Amino acid sequence: MAETLYLPATTDRALLYESLVPQIAALTEGENDLIANLANISAALREAFSFFWVGFYLKKDQQLVLGPFQGPIACTRIQFDKGVCGACYTRKETIIVPDVEQFPGHIACSSASKSEIVLPVFAPDGSVAMVLDVDSDQLDDFSAVDAQGLGAVVKLVEGLL
Ligand code: SME
């Protein structure tokens, strides 16, 4: 397993995702512990992009429960009808929020969080097993490039389920 990330010296996110995704595949290959893999994936995303907060909320007992993450402490439980994470779970689609203050029901774990992207991670039976949540302290920080790049990371996670 590669334990050091090698990233191009660029802020171009498309190039960073292109470099990072195969390294995440290598990082998780041969490790069958889901929590260990989600922890390393969170760390790899934070290291590559310096995201304010990045992590997973896992579906457990009809709620989303905080899983491995990197960043400031966060709320531990989210109802399916609450927040961007709950909306992502319910709609089963990626949600980009350019300004969290404009999203009805947004859960502010930190007042520093300004924009957000949340992606569903599907179990083999088609249900949503967890969501990948990334927060930025900049407004309008996420685009289709992130939806695609993080979508590739989500595909790797789905391969672990
Ligand atoms: N803002 C999220 C809650 C999770 S934190 O951002 C880490 C939401 O509205 O669902």
Short mmCIF file of C-alpha atoms and ligand atoms in Angstrom, two decimals:
data_model
loop_
_atom_site.label_atom_id
_atom_site.label_comp_id
_atom_site.label_asym_id
_atom_site.label_seq_id
_atom_site.Cartn_x
_atom_site.Cartn_y
_atom_site.Cartn_z
CA MET A 1 0.00 0.00 0.00
CA ALA A 2 1.25 3.47 -0.89
CA GLU A 3 1.31 5.54 2.30
CA THR A 4 2.43 8.83 0.80
CA LEU A 5 0.36 10.87 -1.61
CA TYR A 6 2.11 12.28 -4.66
CA LEU A 7 0.19 15.24 -5.99
CA PRO A 8 0.98 17.59 -8.86
CA ALA A 9 2.00 21.12 -7.82
CA THR A 10 -1.20 22.71 -9.06
CA THR A 11 -4.45 24.09 -7.74
CA ASP A 12 -6.29 22.74 -10.81
CA ARG A 13 -8.79 20.42 -9.17
CA ALA A 14 -9.40 18.34 -12.30
CA LEU A 15 -5.67 17.48 -12.40
CA LEU A 16 -5.61 16.81 -8.67
CA TYR A 17 -8.58 14.42 -8.88
CA GLU A 18 -6.97 12.69 -11.88
CA SER A 19 -3.86 12.07 -9.79
CA LEU A 20 -5.63 11.28 -6.53
CA VAL A 21 -8.28 8.77 -7.58
CA PRO A 22 -5.86 5.97 -8.63
CA GLN A 23 -3.86 6.58 -5.46
CA ILE A 24 -7.01 6.18 -3.36
CA ALA A 25 -7.70 2.94 -5.26
CA ALA A 26 -4.20 1.73 -4.33
CA LEU A 27 -4.61 2.92 -0.76
CA THR A 28 -7.77 0.89 -0.20
CA GLU A 29 -6.78 -2.15 -2.25
CA GLY A 30 -6.25 -5.20 -0.07
CA GLU A 31 -7.81 -3.62 3.01
CA ASN A 32 -11.27 -4.92 3.79
CA ASP A 33 -12.03 -2.80 6.85
CA LEU A 34 -14.53 -0.18 5.70
CA ILE A 35 -13.91 2.30 8.53
CA ALA A 36 -10.14 2.17 7.98
CA ASN A 37 -10.65 2.86 4.29
CA LEU A 38 -13.13 5.72 4.85
CA ALA A 39 -10.70 7.26 7.34
CA ASN A 40 -7.83 7.20 4.86
CA ILE A 41 -10.04 8.49 2.03
CA SER A 42 -11.11 11.44 4.20
CA ALA A 43 -7.48 12.18 5.03
CA ALA A 44 -6.40 11.90 1.37
CA LEU A 45 -9.12 14.34 0.24
CA ARG A 46 -8.24 16.80 2.96
CA GLU A 47 -4.52 16.57 2.15
CA ALA A 48 -5.07 17.05 -1.58
CA PHE A 49 -7.55 19.93 -1.45
CA SER A 50 -7.26 21.40 2.07
CA PHE A 51 -11.03 21.17 2.33
CA PHE A 52 -12.44 22.79 5.48
CA TRP A 53 -14.31 19.57 6.36
CA VAL A 54 -14.58 16.25 4.59
CA GLY A 55 -16.15 13.05 5.79
CA PHE A 56 -18.84 10.42 5.72
CA TYR A 57 -22.24 10.09 7.37
CA LEU A 58 -23.36 6.44 7.47
CA LYS A 59 -26.96 5.24 7.43
CA LYS A 60 -27.62 3.52 10.74
CA ASP A 61 -30.95 2.96 12.49
CA GLN A 62 -32.93 5.30 10.21
CA GLN A 63 -30.52 8.18 10.67
CA LEU A 64 -27.23 9.40 9.24
CA VAL A 65 -24.49 8.97 11.83
CA LEU A 66 -21.08 10.64 11.73
CA GLY A 67 -18.34 8.38 10.39
CA PRO A 68 -14.68 8.95 9.56
CA PHE A 69 -13.89 12.59 8.78
CA GLN A 70 -11.19 15.24 8.75
CA GLY A 71 -11.78 18.73 10.07
CA PRO A 72 -13.48 20.42 13.00
CA ILE A 73 -15.84 18.45 15.24
CA ALA A 74 -19.27 17.98 13.67
CA CYS A 75 -22.84 17.05 14.55
CA THR A 76 -23.11 13.32 15.12
CA ARG A 77 -26.65 12.49 13.93
CA ILE A 78 -28.71 13.84 11.04
CA GLN A 79 -32.36 12.94 10.38
CA PHE A 80 -33.23 12.05 6.78
CA ASP A 81 -35.43 15.16 6.48
CA LYS A 82 -32.75 17.54 7.78
CA GLY A 83 -29.84 19.38 6.24
CA VAL A 84 -28.04 18.99 2.95
CA CYS A 85 -26.97 15.49 3.95
CA GLY A 86 -30.57 14.44 4.61
CA ALA A 87 -31.67 15.96 1.29
CA CYS A 88 -28.90 14.07 -0.53
CA TYR A 89 -29.95 10.84 1.16
CA THR A 90 -33.63 11.34 0.36
CA ARG A 91 -33.21 12.58 -3.23
CA LYS A 92 -30.45 10.02 -3.94
CA GLU A 93 -28.50 12.64 -5.88
CA THR A 94 -25.46 14.88 -5.56
CA ILE A 95 -26.27 18.30 -4.16
CA ILE A 96 -24.05 21.37 -4.59
CA VAL A 97 -24.88 24.30 -2.31
CA PRO A 98 -23.04 27.49 -3.37
CA ASP A 99 -24.22 29.42 -0.28
CA VAL A 100 -25.31 27.36 2.71
CA GLU A 101 -27.32 30.27 4.13
CA GLN A 102 -29.61 30.00 1.11
CA PHE A 103 -30.33 26.28 1.65
CA PRO A 104 -33.47 25.81 3.77
CA GLY A 105 -32.71 23.48 6.67
CA HIS A 106 -28.96 23.57 6.28
CA ILE A 107 -27.29 22.27 9.45
CA ALA A 108 -24.50 24.61 10.49
CA CYS A 109 -21.95 22.44 12.25
CA SER A 110 -19.58 25.40 11.93
CA SER A 111 -20.33 29.04 11.15
CA ALA A 112 -17.16 29.04 9.04
CA SER A 113 -18.73 26.68 6.49
CA LYS A 114 -19.94 28.67 3.47
CA SER A 115 -20.56 26.18 0.67
CA GLU A 116 -20.99 22.43 0.48
CA ILE A 117 -21.25 19.38 -1.76
CA VAL A 118 -22.82 16.10 -0.69
CA LEU A 119 -22.82 12.87 -2.74
CA PRO A 120 -24.78 9.66 -2.14
CA VAL A 121 -22.86 6.38 -1.84
CA PHE A 122 -24.98 3.46 -3.01
CA ALA A 123 -25.05 -0.04 -1.53
CA PRO A 124 -25.25 -3.00 -3.96
CA ASP A 125 -29.04 -3.15 -3.41
CA GLY A 126 -29.46 0.44 -4.67
CA SER A 127 -30.15 1.99 -1.28
CA VAL A 128 -27.99 4.86 0.01
CA ALA A 129 -25.47 3.40 2.45
CA MET A 130 -23.81 6.70 3.37
CA VAL A 131 -23.11 10.19 2.06
CA LEU A 132 -19.82 11.93 1.38
CA ASP A 133 -19.98 15.52 2.66
CA VAL A 134 -17.42 18.21 1.82
CA ASP A 135 -17.58 21.73 3.24
CA SER A 136 -15.67 24.84 2.24
CA ASP A 137 -15.04 28.09 4.09
CA GLN A 138 -15.36 29.87 0.71
CA LEU A 139 -18.64 30.70 -1.02
CA ASP A 140 -19.39 28.87 -4.27
CA ASP A 141 -16.35 26.61 -3.98
CA PHE A 142 -17.75 23.50 -5.69
CA SER A 143 -18.49 22.83 -9.35
CA ALA A 144 -19.15 20.00 -11.77
CA VAL A 145 -15.41 19.22 -11.56
CA ASP A 146 -15.85 18.31 -7.89
CA ALA A 147 -19.07 16.41 -8.58
CA GLN A 148 -17.18 14.34 -11.14
CA GLY A 149 -13.94 13.91 -9.16
CA LEU A 150 -15.65 13.13 -5.87
CA GLY A 151 -18.06 10.94 -7.86
CA ALA A 152 -15.06 8.83 -8.92
CA VAL A 153 -14.05 8.53 -5.26
CA VAL A 154 -17.60 7.49 -4.38
CA LYS A 155 -17.44 4.76 -7.06
CA LEU A 156 -14.34 3.39 -5.32
CA VAL A 157 -16.17 3.39 -1.98
CA GLU A 158 -19.14 1.60 -3.58
CA GLY A 159 -16.71 -1.05 -4.74
CA LEU A 160 -15.80 -1.65 -1.09
CA LEU A 161 -19.42 -2.29 -0.01
N1 SME B 1 -24.01 20.91 6.78
C1 SME B 1 -24.47 19.53 6.81
C2 SME B 1 -24.23 18.91 8.15
C3 SME B 1 -22.91 18.22 8.29
S1 SME B 1 -21.64 19.25 8.53
O1 SME B 1 -21.54 20.19 7.43
C4 SME B 1 -20.22 18.45 8.72
C5 SME B 1 -25.92 19.46 6.42
O2 SME B 1 -26.59 20.49 6.31
O3 SME B 1 -26.42 18.35 6.25
#
